[in-house]
Coordinates of C-alpha atoms in Angstrom, one line a residue:
X1 CA 19.0 -15.2 49.5
X2 CA 16.3 -17.7 50.5
X3 CA 14.5 -20.2 48.4
X4 CA 11.3 -18.2 48.7
X5 CA 12.7 -15.1 47.0
X6 CA 14.3 -17.3 44.3
X7 CA 11.0 -19.0 43.6
X8 CA 9.3 -15.6 43.4
X9 CA 11.9 -14.4 40.9
X10 CA 11.5 -17.5 38.8
X11 CA 7.7 -17.1 38.8
X12 CA 8.1 -13.5 37.8
X13 CA 10.3 -14.5 34.9
X14 CA 7.9 -17.3 33.9
X15 CA 5.0 -14.8 34.0
X16 CA 6.9 -12.3 31.8
X17 CA 7.8 -15.2 29.4
X18 CA 4.1 -16.2 29.1
X19 CA 3.1 -12.5 28.4
X20 CA 5.8 -12.2 25.8
X21 CA 4.7 -15.5 24.2
X22 CA 1.1 -14.3 24.1
X23 CA 2.2 -11.0 22.5
X24 CA 4.3 -12.8 19.9
X25 CA 1.4 -15.1 19.0
X26 CA -0.9 -12.1 18.6
X27 CA 1.7 -10.3 16.4
X28 CA 2.0 -13.5 14.3
X29 CA -1.7 -13.6 13.8
X30 CA -1.8 -9.9 12.9
X31 CA 1.1 -10.4 10.4
X32 CA -0.7 -13.3 8.7
X33 CA -3.9 -11.1 8.4
X34 CA -1.8 -8.3 7.0
X35 CA -0.2 -10.6 4.5
X36 CA -3.6 -11.7 3.4
X37 CA -4.8 -8.1 3.0
X38 CA -1.7 -7.2 1.0
X39 CA -2.2 -10.1 -1.3
X40 CA -5.9 -9.2 -1.8
X41 CA -4.9 -5.6 -2.5
X42 CA -2.2 -6.6 -4.9
X43 CA -4.8 -8.8 -6.8
X44 CA -7.2 -5.8 -7.0
X45 CA -4.5 -3.5 -8.2
X46 CA -3.5 -6.1 -10.9
X47 CA -7.2 -6.3 -11.9
X48 CA -7.5 -2.5 -12.1
X49 CA -4.3 -2.3 -14.2
X50 CA -5.6 -4.8 -16.7
X51 CA -9.0 -3.1 -16.8
X52 CA -7.3 0.3 -17.3
X53 CA -5.1 -1.1 -20.1
X54 CA -8.2 -2.5 -21.8
X55 CA -10.0 0.9 -21.5
X56 CA -6.9 2.8 -22.8
X57 CA -6.8 0.5 -25.8
X58 CA -10.5 1.1 -26.5
X59 CA -10.1 4.8 -26.2
X60 CA -7.1 4.9 -28.5
X61 CA -9.0 2.8 -31.0
X62 CA -12.0 5.2 -30.9
X63 CA -9.6 8.2 -31.1
X64 CA -7.9 6.7 -34.1
X65 CA -11.2 6.1 -35.7
X66 CA -12.2 9.7 -35.1
X67 CA -8.9 11.0 -36.4
X68 CA -7.7 12.3 -32.9
X69 CA -4.0 12.2 -32.2
X70 CA -3.8 10.6 -28.7
X71 CA -0.2 11.8 -28.0
X72 CA -1.2 15.4 -28.7
X73 CA -4.2 15.2 -26.4
X74 CA -2.1 13.6 -23.6
X75 CA 0.7 16.3 -24.0
X76 CA -1.9 19.1 -23.9
X77 CA -3.4 17.6 -20.8
X78 CA 0.0 17.3 -19.1
X79 CA 0.7 21.0 -19.9
X80 CA -2.7 22.1 -18.6
X81 CA -2.1 20.1 -15.4
X82 CA 1.4 21.6 -15.0
X83 CA 0.0 25.1 -15.5
X84 CA -2.8 24.7 -13.0
X85 CA -0.8 23.0 -10.2
X86 CA 0.2 25.4 -7.4
X87 CA 3.8 26.4 -7.3
X88 CA 5.5 24.3 -4.6
X89 CA 9.0 25.8 -5.2
X90 CA 10.0 27.7 -2.1
X91 CA 13.1 29.3 -3.5
X92 CA 11.6 32.8 -3.3
X93 CA 12.2 32.9 0.4

């Protein structure tokens, strides 16, 4: 094996290494952007959870003021939802 073919092989390995480095750098950037997006989404979800809790508290206070039993209304809503959901049990086959 001559020096020329060895140099070509080394150059090919160096080119592959450069391509891999560029891809790793690109993936690192994408991962950082993804982390930022996940953090922003988590913050939004936390905000929505707080807002939902506040709204629930207000609705329960209004319901109590109007003499409405919140637990009964929730139970009836769950029953109605269960009755209107399509049957996903495939045991009849």
